[in-house]
PDB file of C-alpha atoms in Angstrom:
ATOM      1  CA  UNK L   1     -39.089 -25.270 -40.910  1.00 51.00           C
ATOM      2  CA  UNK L   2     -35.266 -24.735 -41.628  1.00 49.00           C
ATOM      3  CA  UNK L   3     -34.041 -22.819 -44.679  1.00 54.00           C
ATOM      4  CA  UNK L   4     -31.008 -24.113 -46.737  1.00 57.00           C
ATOM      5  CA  UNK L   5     -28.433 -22.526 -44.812  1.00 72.00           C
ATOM      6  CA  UNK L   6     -29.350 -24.129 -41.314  1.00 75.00           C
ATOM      7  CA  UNK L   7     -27.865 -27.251 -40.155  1.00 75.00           C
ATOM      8  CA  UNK L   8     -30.885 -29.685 -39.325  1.00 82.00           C
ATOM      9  CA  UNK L   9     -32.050 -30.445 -36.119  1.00 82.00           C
ATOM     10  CA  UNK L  10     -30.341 -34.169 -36.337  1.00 81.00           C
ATOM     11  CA  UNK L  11     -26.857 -32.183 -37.226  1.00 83.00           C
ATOM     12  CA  UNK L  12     -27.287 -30.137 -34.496  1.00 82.00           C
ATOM     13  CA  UNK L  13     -27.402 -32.925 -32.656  1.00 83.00           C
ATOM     14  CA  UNK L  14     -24.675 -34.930 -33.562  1.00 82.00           C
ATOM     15  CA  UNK L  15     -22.303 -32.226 -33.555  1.00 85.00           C
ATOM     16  CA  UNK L  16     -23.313 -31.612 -29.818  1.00 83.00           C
ATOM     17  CA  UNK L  17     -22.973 -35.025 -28.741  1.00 80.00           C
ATOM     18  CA  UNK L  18     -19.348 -35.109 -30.692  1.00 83.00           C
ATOM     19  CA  UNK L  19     -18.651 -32.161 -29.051  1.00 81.00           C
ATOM     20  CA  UNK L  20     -19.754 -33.333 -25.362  1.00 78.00           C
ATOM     21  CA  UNK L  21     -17.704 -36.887 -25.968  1.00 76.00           C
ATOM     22  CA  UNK L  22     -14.700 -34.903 -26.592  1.00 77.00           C
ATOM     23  CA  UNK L  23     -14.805 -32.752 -23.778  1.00 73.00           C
ATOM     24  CA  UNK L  24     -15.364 -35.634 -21.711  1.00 71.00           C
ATOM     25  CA  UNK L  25     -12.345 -37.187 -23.396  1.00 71.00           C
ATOM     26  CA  UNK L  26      -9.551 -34.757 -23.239  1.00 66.00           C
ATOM     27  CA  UNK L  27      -7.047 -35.632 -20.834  1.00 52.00           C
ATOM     28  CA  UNK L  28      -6.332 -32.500 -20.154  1.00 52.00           C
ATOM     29  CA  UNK L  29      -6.307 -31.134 -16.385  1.00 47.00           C
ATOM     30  CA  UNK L  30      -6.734 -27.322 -17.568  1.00 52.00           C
ATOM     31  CA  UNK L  31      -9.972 -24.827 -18.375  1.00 56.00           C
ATOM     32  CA  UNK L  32      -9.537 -25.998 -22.252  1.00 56.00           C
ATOM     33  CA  UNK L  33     -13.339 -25.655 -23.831  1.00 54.00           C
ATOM     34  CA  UNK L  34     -13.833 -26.792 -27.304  1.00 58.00           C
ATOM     35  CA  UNK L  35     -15.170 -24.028 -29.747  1.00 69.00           C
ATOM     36  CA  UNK L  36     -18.784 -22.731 -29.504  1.00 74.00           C
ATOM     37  CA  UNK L  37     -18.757 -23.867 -26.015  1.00 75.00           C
ATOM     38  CA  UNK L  38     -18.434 -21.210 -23.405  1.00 74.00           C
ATOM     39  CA  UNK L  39     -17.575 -21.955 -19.899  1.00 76.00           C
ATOM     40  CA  UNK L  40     -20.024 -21.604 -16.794  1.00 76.00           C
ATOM     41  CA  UNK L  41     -17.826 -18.967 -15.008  1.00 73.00           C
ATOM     42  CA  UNK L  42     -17.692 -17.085 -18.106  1.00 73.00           C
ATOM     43  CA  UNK L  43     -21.430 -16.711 -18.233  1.00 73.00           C
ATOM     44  CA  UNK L  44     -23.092 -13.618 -17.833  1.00 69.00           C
ATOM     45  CA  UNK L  45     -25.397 -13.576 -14.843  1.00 70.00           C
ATOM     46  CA  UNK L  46     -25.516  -9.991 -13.393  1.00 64.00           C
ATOM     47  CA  UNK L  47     -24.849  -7.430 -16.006  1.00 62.00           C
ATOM     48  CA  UNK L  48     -21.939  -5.569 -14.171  1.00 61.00           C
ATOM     49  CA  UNK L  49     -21.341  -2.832 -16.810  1.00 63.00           C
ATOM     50  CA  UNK L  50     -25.014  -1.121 -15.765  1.00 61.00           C
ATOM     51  CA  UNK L  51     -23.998   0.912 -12.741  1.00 62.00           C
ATOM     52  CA  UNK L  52     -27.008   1.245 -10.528  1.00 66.00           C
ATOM     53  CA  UNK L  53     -28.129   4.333  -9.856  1.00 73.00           C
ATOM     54  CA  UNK L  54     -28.071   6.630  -6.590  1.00 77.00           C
ATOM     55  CA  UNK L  55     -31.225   7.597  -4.995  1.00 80.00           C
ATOM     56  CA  UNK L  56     -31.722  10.155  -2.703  1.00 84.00           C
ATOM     57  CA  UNK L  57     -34.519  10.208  -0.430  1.00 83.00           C
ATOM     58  CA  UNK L  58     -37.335  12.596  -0.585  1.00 83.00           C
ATOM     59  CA  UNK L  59     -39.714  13.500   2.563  1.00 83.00           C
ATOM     60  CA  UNK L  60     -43.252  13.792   1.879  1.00 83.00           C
ATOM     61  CA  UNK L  61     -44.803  16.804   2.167  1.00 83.00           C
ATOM     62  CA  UNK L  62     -47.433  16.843   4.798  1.00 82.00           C
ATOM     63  CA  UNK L  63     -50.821  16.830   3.255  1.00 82.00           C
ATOM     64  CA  UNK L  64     -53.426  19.805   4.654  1.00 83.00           C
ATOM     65  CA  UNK L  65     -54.659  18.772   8.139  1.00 86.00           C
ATOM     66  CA  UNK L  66     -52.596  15.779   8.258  1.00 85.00           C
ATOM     67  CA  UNK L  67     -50.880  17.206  11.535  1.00 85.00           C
ATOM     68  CA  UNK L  68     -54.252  18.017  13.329  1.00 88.00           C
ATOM     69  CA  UNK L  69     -55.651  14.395  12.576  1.00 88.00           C
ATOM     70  CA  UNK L  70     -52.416  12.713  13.439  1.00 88.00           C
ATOM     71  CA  UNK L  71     -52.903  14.372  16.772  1.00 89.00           C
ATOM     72  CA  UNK L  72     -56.290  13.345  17.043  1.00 90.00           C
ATOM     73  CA  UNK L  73     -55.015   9.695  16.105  1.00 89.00           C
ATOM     74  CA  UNK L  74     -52.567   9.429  19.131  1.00 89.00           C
ATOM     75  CA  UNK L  75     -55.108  11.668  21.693  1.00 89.00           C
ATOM     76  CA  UNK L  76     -57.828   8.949  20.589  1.00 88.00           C
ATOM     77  CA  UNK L  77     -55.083   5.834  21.022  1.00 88.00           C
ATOM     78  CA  UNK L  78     -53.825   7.394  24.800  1.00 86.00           C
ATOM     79  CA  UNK L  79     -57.686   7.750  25.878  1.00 85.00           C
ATOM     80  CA  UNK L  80     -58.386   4.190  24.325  1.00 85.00           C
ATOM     81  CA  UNK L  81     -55.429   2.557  26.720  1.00 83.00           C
ATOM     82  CA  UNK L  82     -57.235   4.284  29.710  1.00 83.00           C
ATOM     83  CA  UNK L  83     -60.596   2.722  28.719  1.00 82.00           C
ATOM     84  CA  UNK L  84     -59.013  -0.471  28.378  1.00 78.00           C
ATOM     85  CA  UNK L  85     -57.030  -0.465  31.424  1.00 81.00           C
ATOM     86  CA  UNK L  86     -60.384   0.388  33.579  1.00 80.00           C
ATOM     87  CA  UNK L  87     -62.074  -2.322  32.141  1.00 83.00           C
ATOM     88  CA  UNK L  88     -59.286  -4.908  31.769  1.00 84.00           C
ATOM     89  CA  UNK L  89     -61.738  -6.703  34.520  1.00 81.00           C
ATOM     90  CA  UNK L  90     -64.431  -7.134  32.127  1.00 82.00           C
ATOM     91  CA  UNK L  91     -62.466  -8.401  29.095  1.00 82.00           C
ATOM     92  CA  UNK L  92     -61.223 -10.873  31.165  1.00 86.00           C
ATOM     93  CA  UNK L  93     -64.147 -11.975  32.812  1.00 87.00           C
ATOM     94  CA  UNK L  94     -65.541 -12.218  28.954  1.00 87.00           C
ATOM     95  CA  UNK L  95     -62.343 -14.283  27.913  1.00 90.00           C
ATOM     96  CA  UNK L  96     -63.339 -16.405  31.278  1.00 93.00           C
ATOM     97  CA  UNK L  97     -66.890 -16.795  29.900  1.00 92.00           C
ATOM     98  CA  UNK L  98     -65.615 -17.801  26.504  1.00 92.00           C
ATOM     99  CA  UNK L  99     -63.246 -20.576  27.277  1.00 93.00           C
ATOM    100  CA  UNK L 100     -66.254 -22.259  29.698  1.00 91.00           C
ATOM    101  CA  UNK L 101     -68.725 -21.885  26.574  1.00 87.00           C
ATOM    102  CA  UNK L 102     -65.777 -24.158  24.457  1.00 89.00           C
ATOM    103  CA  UNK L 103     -64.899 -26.352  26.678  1.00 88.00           C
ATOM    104  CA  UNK L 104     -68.661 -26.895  27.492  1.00 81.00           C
ATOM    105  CA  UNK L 105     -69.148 -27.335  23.499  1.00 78.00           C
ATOM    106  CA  UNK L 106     -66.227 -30.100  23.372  1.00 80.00           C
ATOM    107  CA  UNK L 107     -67.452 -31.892  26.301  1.00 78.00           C
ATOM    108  CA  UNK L 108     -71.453 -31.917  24.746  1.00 72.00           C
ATOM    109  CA  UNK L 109     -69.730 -32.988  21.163  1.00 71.00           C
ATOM    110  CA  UNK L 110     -66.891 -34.989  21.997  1.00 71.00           C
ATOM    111  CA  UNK L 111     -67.711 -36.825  25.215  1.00 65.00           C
ATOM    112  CA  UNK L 112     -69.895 -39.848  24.990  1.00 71.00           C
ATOM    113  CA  UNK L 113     -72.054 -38.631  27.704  1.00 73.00           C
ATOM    114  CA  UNK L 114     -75.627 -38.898  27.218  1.00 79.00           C
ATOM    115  CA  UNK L 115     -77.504 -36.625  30.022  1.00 79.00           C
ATOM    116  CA  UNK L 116     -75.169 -33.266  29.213  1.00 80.00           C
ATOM    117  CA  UNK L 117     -76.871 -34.115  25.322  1.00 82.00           C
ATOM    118  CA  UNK L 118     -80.308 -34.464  26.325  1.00 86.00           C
ATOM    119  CA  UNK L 119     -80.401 -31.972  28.621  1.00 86.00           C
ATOM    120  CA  UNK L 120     -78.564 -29.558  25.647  1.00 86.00           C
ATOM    121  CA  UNK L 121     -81.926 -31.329  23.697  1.00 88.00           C
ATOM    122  CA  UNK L 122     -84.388 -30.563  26.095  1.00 90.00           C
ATOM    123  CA  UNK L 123     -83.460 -26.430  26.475  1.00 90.00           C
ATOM    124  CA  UNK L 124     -83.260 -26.010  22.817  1.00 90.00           C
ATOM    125  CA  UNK L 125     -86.887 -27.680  23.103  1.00 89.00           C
ATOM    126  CA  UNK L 126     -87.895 -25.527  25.757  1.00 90.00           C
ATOM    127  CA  UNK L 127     -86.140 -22.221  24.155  1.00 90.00           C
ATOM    128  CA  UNK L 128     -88.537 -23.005  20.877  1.00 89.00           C
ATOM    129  CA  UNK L 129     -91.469 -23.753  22.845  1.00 88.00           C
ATOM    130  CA  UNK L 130     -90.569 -19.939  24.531  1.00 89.00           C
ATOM    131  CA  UNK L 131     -90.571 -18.457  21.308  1.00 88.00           C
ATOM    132  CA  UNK L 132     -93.677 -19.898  19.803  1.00 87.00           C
ATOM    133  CA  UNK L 133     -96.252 -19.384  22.600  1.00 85.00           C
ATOM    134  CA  UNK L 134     -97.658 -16.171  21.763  1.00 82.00           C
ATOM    135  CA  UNK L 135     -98.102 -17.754  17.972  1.00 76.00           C
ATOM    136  CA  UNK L 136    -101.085 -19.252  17.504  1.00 80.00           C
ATOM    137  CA  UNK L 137    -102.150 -22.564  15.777  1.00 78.00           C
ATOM    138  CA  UNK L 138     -99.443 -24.625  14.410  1.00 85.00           C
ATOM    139  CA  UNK L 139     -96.363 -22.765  14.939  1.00 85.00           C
ATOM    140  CA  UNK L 140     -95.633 -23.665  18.245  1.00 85.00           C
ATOM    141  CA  UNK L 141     -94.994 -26.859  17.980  1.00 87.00           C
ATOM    142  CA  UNK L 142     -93.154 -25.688  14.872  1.00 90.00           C
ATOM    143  CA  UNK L 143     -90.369 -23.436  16.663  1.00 90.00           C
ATOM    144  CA  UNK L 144     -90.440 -26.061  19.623  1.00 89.00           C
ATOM    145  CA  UNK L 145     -89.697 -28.651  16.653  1.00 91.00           C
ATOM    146  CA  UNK L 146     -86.989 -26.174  15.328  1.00 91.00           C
ATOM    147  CA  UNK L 147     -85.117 -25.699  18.639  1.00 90.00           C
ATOM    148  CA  UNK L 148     -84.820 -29.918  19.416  1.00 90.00           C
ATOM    149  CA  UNK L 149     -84.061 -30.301  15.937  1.00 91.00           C
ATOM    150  CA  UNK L 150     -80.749 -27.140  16.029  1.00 90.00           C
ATOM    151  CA  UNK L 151     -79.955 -28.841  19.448  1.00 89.00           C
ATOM    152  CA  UNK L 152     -80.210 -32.268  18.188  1.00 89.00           C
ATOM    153  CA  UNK L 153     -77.766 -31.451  15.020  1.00 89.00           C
ATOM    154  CA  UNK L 154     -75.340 -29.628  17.547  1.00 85.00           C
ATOM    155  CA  UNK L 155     -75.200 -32.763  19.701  1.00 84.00           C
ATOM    156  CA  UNK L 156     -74.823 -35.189  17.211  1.00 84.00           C
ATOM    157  CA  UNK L 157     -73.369 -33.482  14.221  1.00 84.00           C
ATOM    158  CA  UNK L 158     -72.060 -36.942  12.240  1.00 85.00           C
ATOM    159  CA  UNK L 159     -75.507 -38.641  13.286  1.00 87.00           C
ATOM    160  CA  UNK L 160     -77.602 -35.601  11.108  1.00 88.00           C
ATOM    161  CA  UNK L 161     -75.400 -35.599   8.233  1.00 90.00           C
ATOM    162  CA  UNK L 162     -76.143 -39.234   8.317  1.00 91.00           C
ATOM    163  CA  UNK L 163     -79.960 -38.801   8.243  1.00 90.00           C
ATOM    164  CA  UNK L 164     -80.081 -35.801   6.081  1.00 90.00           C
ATOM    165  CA  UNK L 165     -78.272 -37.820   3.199  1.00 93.00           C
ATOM    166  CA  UNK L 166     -81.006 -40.556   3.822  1.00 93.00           C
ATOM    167  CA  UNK L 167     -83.513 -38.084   3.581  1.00 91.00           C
ATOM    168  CA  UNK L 168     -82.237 -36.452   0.658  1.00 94.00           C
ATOM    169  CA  UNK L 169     -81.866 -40.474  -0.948  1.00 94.00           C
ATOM    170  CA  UNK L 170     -85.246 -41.027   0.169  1.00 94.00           C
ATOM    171  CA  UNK L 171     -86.537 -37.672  -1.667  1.00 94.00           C
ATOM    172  CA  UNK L 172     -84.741 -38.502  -5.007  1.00 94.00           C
ATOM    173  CA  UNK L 173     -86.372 -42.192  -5.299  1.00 93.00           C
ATOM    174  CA  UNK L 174     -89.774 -40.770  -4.088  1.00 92.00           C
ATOM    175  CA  UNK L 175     -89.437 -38.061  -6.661  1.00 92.00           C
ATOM    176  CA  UNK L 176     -88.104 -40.267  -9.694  1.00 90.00           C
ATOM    177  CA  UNK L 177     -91.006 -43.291  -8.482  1.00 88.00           C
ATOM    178  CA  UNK L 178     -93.232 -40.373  -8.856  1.00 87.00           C
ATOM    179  CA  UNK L 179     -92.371 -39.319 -12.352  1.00 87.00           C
ATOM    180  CA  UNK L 180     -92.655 -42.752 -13.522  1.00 85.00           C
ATOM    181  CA  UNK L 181     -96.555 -42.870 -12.298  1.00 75.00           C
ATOM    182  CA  UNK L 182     -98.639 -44.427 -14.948  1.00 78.00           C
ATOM    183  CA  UNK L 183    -101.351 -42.353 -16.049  1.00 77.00           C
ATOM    184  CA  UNK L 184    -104.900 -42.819 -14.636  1.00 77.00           C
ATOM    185  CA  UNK L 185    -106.609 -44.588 -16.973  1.00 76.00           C
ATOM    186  CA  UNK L 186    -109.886 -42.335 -18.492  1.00 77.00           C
ATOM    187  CA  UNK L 187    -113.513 -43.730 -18.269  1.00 71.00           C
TER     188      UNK L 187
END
């Protein structure tokens, strides 16, 4: 979309390549630039005729009460590092208790070890088994089922991702074989 008095795109081309070649042509060791060209140091990058302007630093005023709660803050803060300093024993007896809980979950998932797993197996069993005796009928053996089954999936996390995409493959084709069921035939 040019109007008459525009040079076309292909002009403005050509007269930019001339104009390149004969820069890169001139033998000439000085600054010399060609019209319409402009050279890089004479670009402007910061605009240095705005003069930035001073600022001068305001306090806040103090809102009402802030100088009673800030007091609070730092009486609350000082009792806080006594508290923690009196029970510094307990936090790290906690941390202690912590680390042995993660190292004891590497060794159950990492470790090839087979008795740590089934005896992590058998408590989850047993810790379902707890839980369900004072249900009646079939939920015992439903929360025993639960806890080997949460143990079981700790133990061997790759192993139940395994089997739960079989399952879920499994479920599909029984679902789809079931939708294609042929209708009884009527007598």
């Amino acid at each position: 979309m040019t109007s008459g008095t525009e040079p076309s795109i292909a002009s403005q081309i050509a007269d930019f390549g001339r104009n390149v070649i004969a820069l890169a042509q001139s033998e000439q060791k000085t600054n010399a630039v060609p019209p319409k060209l402009v050279a890089i140091k004479d670009l402007p990058v910061y605009n240095e005729s705005a003069r930035l302007t001073d600022y001068k630093f305001v306090e806040k005023e103090k809102l009402p009460l802030e100088s009673e709660f800030t007091t609070i803050r730092y009486a609350i803060l000082d009792g806080y590092d006594v508290f923690a300093s009196r029970f510094q024993v307990v936090d790290r007896a906690l941390t202690k208790a912590k680390n042995v809980a993660i190292a004891t979950d590497d060794y159950v998932r990492n470790e090839w070890t087979v008795l740590p797993k089934a005896a992590a197996i058998t408590i989850g069993g047993m810790a379902g088994f707890v839980l369900g005796l004072k249900r009646y009928g079939i939920r015992k053996f439903v929360y025993a089922a639960g806890g080997l089954t949460t143990m079981a999936a700790f133990c061997y996390p790759h192993e139940t991702v395994d089997f739960s995409r079989c399952v879920i493959a499994h479920a599909k084709r029984s679902y789809a074989d079931f939708q294609k069921s042929p209708e009884t035939p009527k007598k």
